[in-house]
């Protein structure tokens, strides 16, 4: 199948890089979003998200006339759905007295419905949003079939998971292996033809539900692995071991790869996707459920660490460095850093937070300041919550000049190996018993 014009629904971290990359590879692309602020920003040459290289790519795509934006889809050869798939904040499932989170598929539903009036025979529709198993066949296909066209017969339908690493999206979009799950082999082939426009990594064809499972299994595997790293950190503190050293040594085993502990698991993917598997079958997923709970509880262990370092938290001024869910990105969604700050404040601490990738961060109930200096100025203690390169690079001399605080609490092993004691600091590190 060949493609001249496509619509990409959802212009966020995934949709905008995807739309721009197709445009710079010669396709006519209509980027669709329901958020008027995003459309206006893009129309004015601005950008609403931070991703290295994205500004240049979007500018090139717009300048060439190949990328335009719109509030609704137009007739095209293919449609890509890259809208959010969070969980509900206020609705839960229950199995044997245990509550689990439920996927909020309203954006996928409304994006599919938006395609309905412009869907034509021979089109390809691709769902890229991370989705519970069977979403493509049980949710998207029936909506699109309201057009009178039959999925897999009159139009092609595909699930293709996105596996890019924020911070490396533009390179990984092109170089990563891509799984294409068709509801028929012909659909998978059509999906392959589309992504072959720019993908240089291997393109592997399978069925739609397998492709959905692949994405969920990848992220769940990482969540469970981080949960065990967090439990190892708790154990290390109990038995008097440095968990970072122990994990480093364990990982010298050729078949062991333990991930890093930290203040918890956040973001749009790993802290969300395992719930889609629990929801699909709560009776047979106790490990996945437990891992989610272990990681969600981790901010409480950071609170304990801070209490050990400072004693009573009442009135203590804490500079919290980093608000994003992982290093070197500006994405604050589901960030455990926010949860840690709320817990500290609940115990009476006065927290000033600084996020270098979003100096104007605006989070409910959190005082975020625009500079490192403002966060550190009057602090009693400094709490490192995200291993951002620029925070990790702070030297004892630089920090000593910026803050009267001499107590450092490092939840990510970012300040390892520096001569903090020489500069008068006491360091408390997660997973290390002093
Ligand atoms: N961000 C990542 O690193 C990443 C990686 C892999 C997979 N994913 C998955 O990709 C999907 C999109 O994630 P994201 O990070 O790009 O989300 P995002 O929130 O950055 O962007 C989604 C965009 O979709 C728009 N939108 C919502 N409903 C819409 C609709 N009905 N029609 C058109 N636009 C609509 C929103 O306004 C927003 O701009 C999610 O399912 C996510 O789990 C994300």
XYZ file of C-alpha atoms and ligand atoms in Angstrom:
478
model
C 0.000 0.000 0.000
C 1.272 3.528 -0.680
C 0.495 6.630 1.330
C 0.232 10.274 0.328
C -1.737 11.805 3.174
C -2.187 10.774 6.809
C -3.880 12.151 9.949
C -2.230 11.811 13.342
C -4.672 12.175 16.246
C -3.053 13.432 19.445
C -0.087 15.814 19.212
C 1.706 14.963 22.462
C 5.048 13.329 23.227
C 4.290 10.522 20.756
C 1.962 12.039 18.165
C 3.873 15.229 17.404
C 7.265 13.572 16.764
C 5.490 10.894 14.688
C 3.517 13.434 12.638
C 6.616 15.583 12.052
C 8.769 12.626 11.071
C 6.230 11.435 8.499
C 6.026 15.012 7.171
C 9.786 15.374 6.816
C 9.765 12.038 4.941
C 7.450 13.467 2.304
C 3.916 12.591 3.435
C 1.184 15.209 3.748
C 0.296 15.146 7.437
C -2.658 16.640 9.284
C -1.943 16.737 13.021
C -5.164 16.657 15.017
C -5.625 17.619 18.645
C -8.638 18.445 20.784
C -6.684 20.941 22.887
C -7.061 24.390 21.250
C -4.107 25.749 23.237
C -1.799 23.153 21.635
C -3.101 23.948 18.140
C -2.621 27.658 18.711
C 0.903 27.167 20.081
C 1.891 25.071 17.065
C 0.253 27.483 14.595
C 2.287 30.307 16.156
C 5.514 28.377 15.698
C 5.720 27.384 19.367
C 6.101 24.016 21.043
C 4.219 22.743 24.101
C 6.555 19.890 25.047
C 10.286 19.535 25.578
C 12.085 16.896 23.550
C 15.622 17.306 22.185
C 15.588 18.123 18.459
C 11.805 18.368 18.241
C 11.686 22.122 17.676
C 13.909 21.877 14.598
C 11.951 18.897 13.269
C 8.552 20.559 13.712
C 9.840 23.782 12.135
C 11.133 21.847 9.126
C 7.844 19.953 8.810
C 5.727 23.114 9.001
C 8.007 25.149 6.718
C 7.860 22.472 3.993
C 4.052 22.799 4.053
C 3.766 19.066 4.750
C 2.528 19.420 8.338
C -0.643 21.297 9.180
C -2.740 21.116 12.327
C -6.478 20.895 12.795
C -9.112 20.252 15.427
C -10.602 17.358 13.477
C -9.458 14.673 11.044
C -9.823 14.979 7.281
C -10.061 12.310 4.601
C -6.665 10.615 4.308
C -5.006 7.312 3.393
C -4.166 6.461 6.993
C -5.030 7.537 10.537
C -2.764 7.127 13.549
C -4.269 7.372 17.037
C -1.772 8.557 19.680
C -4.032 9.883 22.407
C -3.648 9.416 26.175
C -4.673 6.208 27.934
C -4.418 7.009 31.647
C -6.311 5.304 34.446
C -9.359 6.759 36.168
C -8.516 8.706 39.326
C -11.916 8.096 40.900
C -13.034 4.647 39.732
C -11.630 1.339 40.840
C -12.159 -2.324 40.276
C -12.194 -4.772 43.162
C -11.060 -8.365 43.404
C -11.070 -10.271 46.705
C -11.176 -7.033 48.672
C -8.223 -5.527 46.770
C -8.714 -2.389 44.711
C -7.149 -1.978 41.279
C -7.074 0.917 38.835
C -9.165 1.033 35.672
C -8.078 2.155 32.191
C -9.669 5.391 31.012
C -10.203 4.740 27.298
C -12.366 7.798 26.620
C -9.741 9.492 24.425
C -9.303 6.375 22.247
C -13.073 6.114 21.962
C -13.524 9.752 20.953
C -10.555 9.692 18.549
C -12.024 6.586 16.856
C -15.401 8.314 16.657
C -13.759 11.386 15.113
C -12.327 9.229 12.310
C -15.731 7.674 11.592
C -17.125 10.399 9.274
C -13.972 10.503 7.120
C -13.165 6.783 7.021
C -13.087 5.444 3.447
C -12.708 2.033 1.826
C -9.035 1.033 1.602
C -7.899 3.214 4.522
C -5.494 2.115 7.246
C -6.184 2.926 10.909
C -3.382 2.453 13.451
C -3.788 2.552 17.222
C -0.489 3.523 18.875
C -1.807 4.409 22.335
C -0.823 1.856 24.962
C -4.042 -0.046 25.522
C -5.511 -2.987 27.444
C -5.429 -6.336 25.635
C -8.113 -6.684 22.928
C -8.762 -2.902 22.652
C -8.159 -2.921 18.896
C -10.615 -5.725 18.182
C -13.157 -5.111 20.945
C -13.242 -1.291 21.205
C -11.775 0.384 18.107
C -13.049 -2.006 15.395
C -16.725 -1.853 16.476
C -16.633 1.968 16.561
C -15.088 2.222 13.102
C -17.507 -0.388 11.741
C -20.379 1.969 12.526
C -19.314 3.519 9.205
C -20.772 0.460 7.476
C -17.264 -0.637 6.468
C -15.851 -3.905 7.823
C -12.494 -3.939 9.628
C -9.969 -6.186 7.917
C -12.167 -6.360 4.796
C -12.959 -2.788 3.735
C -10.248 -1.043 5.748
C -7.075 -2.130 7.479
C -6.746 -1.942 11.245
C -3.482 -2.240 13.160
C -2.095 -1.926 16.659
C 1.504 -0.714 16.773
C 3.039 0.042 20.160
C 5.377 2.965 20.641
C 8.515 2.135 22.609
C 10.533 5.325 22.361
C 12.550 6.667 25.264
C 11.646 10.251 26.187
C 14.758 12.330 25.597
C 15.703 10.074 22.660
C 12.360 10.011 20.861
C 13.459 11.293 17.454
C 16.295 8.790 17.095
C 14.422 5.829 18.585
C 11.323 6.465 16.454
C 13.450 5.684 13.426
C 15.911 3.130 14.799
C 13.848 0.973 17.192
C 12.376 -2.334 16.103
C 8.654 -1.834 15.490
C 5.938 -4.393 16.119
C 2.931 -4.180 13.811
C -0.129 -6.142 14.870
C -2.814 -6.421 12.217
C -6.335 -7.659 12.725
C -5.547 -9.560 9.511
C -2.175 -10.314 7.868
C -3.102 -7.864 5.095
C -3.662 -5.141 7.720
C -0.249 -5.888 9.241
C 1.297 -5.618 5.777
C -0.391 -2.238 5.244
C 0.953 -1.081 8.616
C 4.399 -2.243 7.624
C 4.176 -0.278 4.372
C 3.308 2.877 6.327
C 6.075 2.707 8.951
C 8.648 1.632 6.346
C 8.454 5.273 5.207
C 10.923 6.138 7.975
C 11.606 3.167 10.282
C 15.120 1.784 9.882
C 14.816 -0.780 12.688
C 13.349 -4.215 12.094
C 9.595 -4.240 11.409
C 7.915 -7.353 12.771
C 4.364 -8.336 11.830
C 1.996 -10.118 14.199
C -1.666 -9.924 15.253
C -3.173 -6.917 17.031
C -3.748 -8.485 20.463
C -0.220 -9.917 20.581
C 1.151 -6.460 19.773
C -0.914 -4.958 22.616
C 0.400 -7.611 25.012
C 4.005 -7.029 23.899
C 3.869 -3.384 24.967
C 2.175 -4.154 28.292
C 4.579 -7.020 29.029
C 7.620 -4.813 28.389
C 6.531 -2.145 30.845
C 5.230 -4.604 33.414
C 8.538 -6.471 33.337
C 10.297 -3.196 34.154
C 7.824 -2.322 36.900
C 8.292 -5.694 38.604
C 12.066 -5.395 38.241
C 12.049 -1.923 39.852
C 9.772 -3.213 42.620
C 12.313 -5.870 43.528
C 15.108 -3.258 43.397
C 13.066 -1.126 45.817
C 12.588 -4.088 48.139
C 16.324 -4.790 47.940
C 16.928 -1.149 48.960
C 14.659 -1.573 51.981
C 16.424 -4.819 52.901
C 19.856 -3.255 52.447
C 18.967 -0.494 54.897
C 17.759 -3.135 57.372
C 20.825 -5.398 57.149
C 23.508 -2.733 56.769
C 24.440 -2.937 53.097
C 24.864 -0.382 50.294
C 22.219 -1.534 47.806
C 23.854 0.320 44.931
C 27.107 -1.538 45.410
C 25.238 -4.839 45.868
C 23.161 -4.359 42.697
C 26.279 -3.367 40.751
C 27.979 -6.573 41.862
C 24.891 -8.754 41.251
C 24.649 -7.319 37.746
C 28.146 -8.643 37.036
C 26.381 -12.015 36.774
C 25.968 -12.537 33.030
C 22.243 -13.312 33.284
C 21.181 -10.809 35.962
C 20.006 -7.271 35.237
C 18.488 -5.614 38.307
C 17.192 -2.091 37.686
C 17.690 0.816 40.096
C 15.697 1.603 43.224
C 14.472 5.155 43.749
C 11.656 7.284 45.147
C 9.016 5.339 43.192
C 7.828 4.780 39.650
C 6.084 7.489 37.682
C 5.344 8.691 34.205
C 2.714 7.900 31.694
C 3.767 4.314 31.026
C 5.358 2.065 33.642
C 3.186 3.260 36.525
C 0.035 2.904 34.421
C 0.337 -0.004 31.999
C 0.581 -2.899 34.495
C -2.891 -1.951 35.743
C -4.257 -2.771 32.268
C -3.116 -6.380 32.780
C -4.494 -6.536 36.320
C -7.824 -5.186 35.081
C -7.889 -7.775 32.288
C -7.512 -10.668 34.744
C -7.239 -9.708 38.443
C -7.566 -13.331 39.566
C -4.308 -14.442 37.906
C -2.048 -11.371 38.238
C -1.058 -11.183 41.950
C 2.616 -10.465 41.226
C 1.865 -7.580 38.876
C -0.603 -6.162 41.396
C 1.889 -6.463 44.253
C 4.720 -4.842 42.276
C 2.506 -1.828 41.572
C 1.781 -1.519 45.266
C 5.447 -1.865 46.238
C 6.421 0.941 43.859
C 3.480 3.143 44.853
C 4.522 2.792 48.513
C 8.127 3.817 47.868
C 7.606 7.561 48.613
C 6.791 6.516 52.203
C 10.254 4.940 52.476
C 11.766 8.223 51.280
C 9.783 9.971 54.001
C 11.314 7.576 56.564
C 14.779 8.316 55.182
C 14.231 12.069 55.519
C 12.914 11.590 59.058
C 16.036 9.590 59.959
C 18.169 12.409 58.558
C 16.297 15.333 60.119
C 14.341 14.033 63.093
C 11.113 16.008 63.391
C 10.094 17.557 60.074
C 7.984 20.307 61.609
C 9.164 23.666 60.251
C 12.212 22.145 58.499
C 13.055 23.825 55.207
C 13.777 21.302 52.485
C 15.031 22.026 48.971
C 13.569 19.275 46.779
C 15.518 18.944 43.542
C 13.715 17.399 40.570
C 9.989 16.983 39.962
C 9.887 14.972 36.765
C 9.281 11.232 36.817
C 12.756 10.400 35.514
C 16.071 12.061 34.596
C 16.494 14.641 31.864
C 12.847 14.986 30.830
C 10.243 17.660 31.634
C 7.364 15.205 32.089
C 5.814 15.580 35.558
C 3.009 13.048 35.103
C 2.502 10.549 37.929
C 5.836 11.684 39.363
C 6.790 10.074 42.693
C 8.709 13.289 43.503
C 5.394 15.124 43.934
C 4.101 12.386 46.213
C 7.252 12.595 48.364
C 6.828 16.370 48.687
C 3.191 16.033 49.709
C 4.158 13.489 52.388
C 6.902 15.773 53.736
C 4.547 18.745 53.839
C 1.960 16.654 55.624
C 4.548 16.140 58.380
C 5.099 19.899 58.651
C 8.147 20.360 56.402
C 8.413 23.558 54.326
C 9.420 22.393 50.864
C 10.676 24.459 47.947
C 10.962 22.418 44.784
C 13.003 23.094 41.647
C 12.649 21.287 38.339
C 15.422 22.333 35.905
C 13.457 21.082 32.864
C 10.323 22.980 33.912
C 11.316 26.042 35.959
C 7.721 27.280 35.741
C 6.277 23.971 37.010
C 2.824 24.497 38.439
C 1.667 21.565 40.551
C -1.213 21.725 43.021
C -0.046 22.097 46.614
C 3.649 22.339 45.690
C 5.797 25.479 45.870
C 8.011 25.259 42.802
C 10.644 27.980 42.442
C 12.210 29.021 39.127
C 15.889 28.659 40.051
C 18.177 26.276 41.883
C 19.422 29.207 43.951
C 15.906 30.074 45.165
C 15.286 26.472 46.259
C 18.597 26.162 48.099
C 18.961 29.597 49.644
C 17.531 29.050 53.127
C 17.295 25.273 53.221
C 17.989 23.040 56.210
C 18.395 20.002 53.967
C 18.687 19.202 50.259
C 16.698 16.290 48.850
C 17.695 14.889 45.463
C 14.623 13.284 43.878
C 15.566 13.003 40.198
C 18.958 12.033 38.781
C 19.044 14.860 36.215
C 22.491 15.249 34.649
C 22.760 18.867 35.779
C 21.806 18.066 39.365
C 24.107 15.073 39.494
C 26.911 17.338 38.257
C 26.661 19.658 41.283
C 29.927 19.604 43.189
C 30.302 19.888 46.975
C 31.945 23.304 46.479
C 29.140 24.629 44.247
C 26.397 23.358 46.546
C 28.145 24.628 49.681
C 28.212 28.104 48.135
C 24.481 28.023 47.341
C 23.005 26.722 50.586
C 23.469 26.835 54.333
C 22.180 23.217 54.447
C 24.734 20.547 55.242
C 22.382 17.563 55.203
C 21.911 15.883 51.820
C 19.356 13.181 51.158
C 19.988 11.347 47.926
C 17.200 9.027 46.723
C 18.801 8.177 43.375
C 22.511 7.660 44.128
C 23.260 10.758 42.064
C 25.908 12.265 44.290
C 27.966 9.131 44.725
C 31.745 9.313 44.921
C 32.114 13.026 45.620
C 33.925 14.342 48.649
C 30.833 15.652 50.434
C 32.279 15.062 53.898
C 35.326 17.153 52.947
C 32.963 20.083 52.276
C 31.150 19.558 55.585
C 28.087 17.679 54.269
C 26.416 14.597 55.729
C 24.870 12.415 53.010
C 21.942 10.046 53.583
C 21.382 7.805 50.577
C 18.344 5.603 49.900
C 19.268 1.938 50.256
C 22.394 2.607 52.331
C 22.552 2.003 56.081
C 24.944 4.381 57.845
N 5.218 9.480 26.293
C 5.831 8.332 26.101
O 7.017 8.217 26.303
C 5.083 7.127 25.558
C 5.837 6.011 25.164
C 5.162 4.919 24.648
C 3.766 4.940 24.547
N 3.075 6.031 24.971
C 1.629 6.000 24.829
O 1.247 6.855 23.762
C -0.027 7.439 24.040
C 0.096 8.945 23.962
O 1.000 9.365 24.959
P 1.637 10.821 24.982
O 2.731 10.767 25.983
O 1.953 11.263 23.593
O 0.389 11.665 25.544
P 0.263 13.266 25.610
O -0.659 13.556 26.709
O 1.622 13.896 25.574
O -0.439 13.640 24.228
C -1.694 13.199 23.883
C -2.410 14.297 23.097
O -3.649 13.773 22.649
C -4.599 14.836 22.696
N -5.940 14.245 22.668
C -6.691 13.767 23.676
N -7.851 13.266 23.211
C -7.833 13.432 21.862
C -8.734 13.122 20.819
N -9.884 12.492 21.063
N -8.398 13.461 19.557
C -7.228 14.085 19.293
N -6.324 14.400 20.247
C -6.628 14.069 21.508
C -4.257 15.591 23.947
O -4.748 16.910 23.911
C -2.710 15.549 23.921
O -2.174 16.674 23.250
C -0.441 6.924 25.416
O -1.258 5.797 25.263
C 0.882 6.525 26.043
O 0.719 5.530 27.012
C 3.712 7.126 25.453
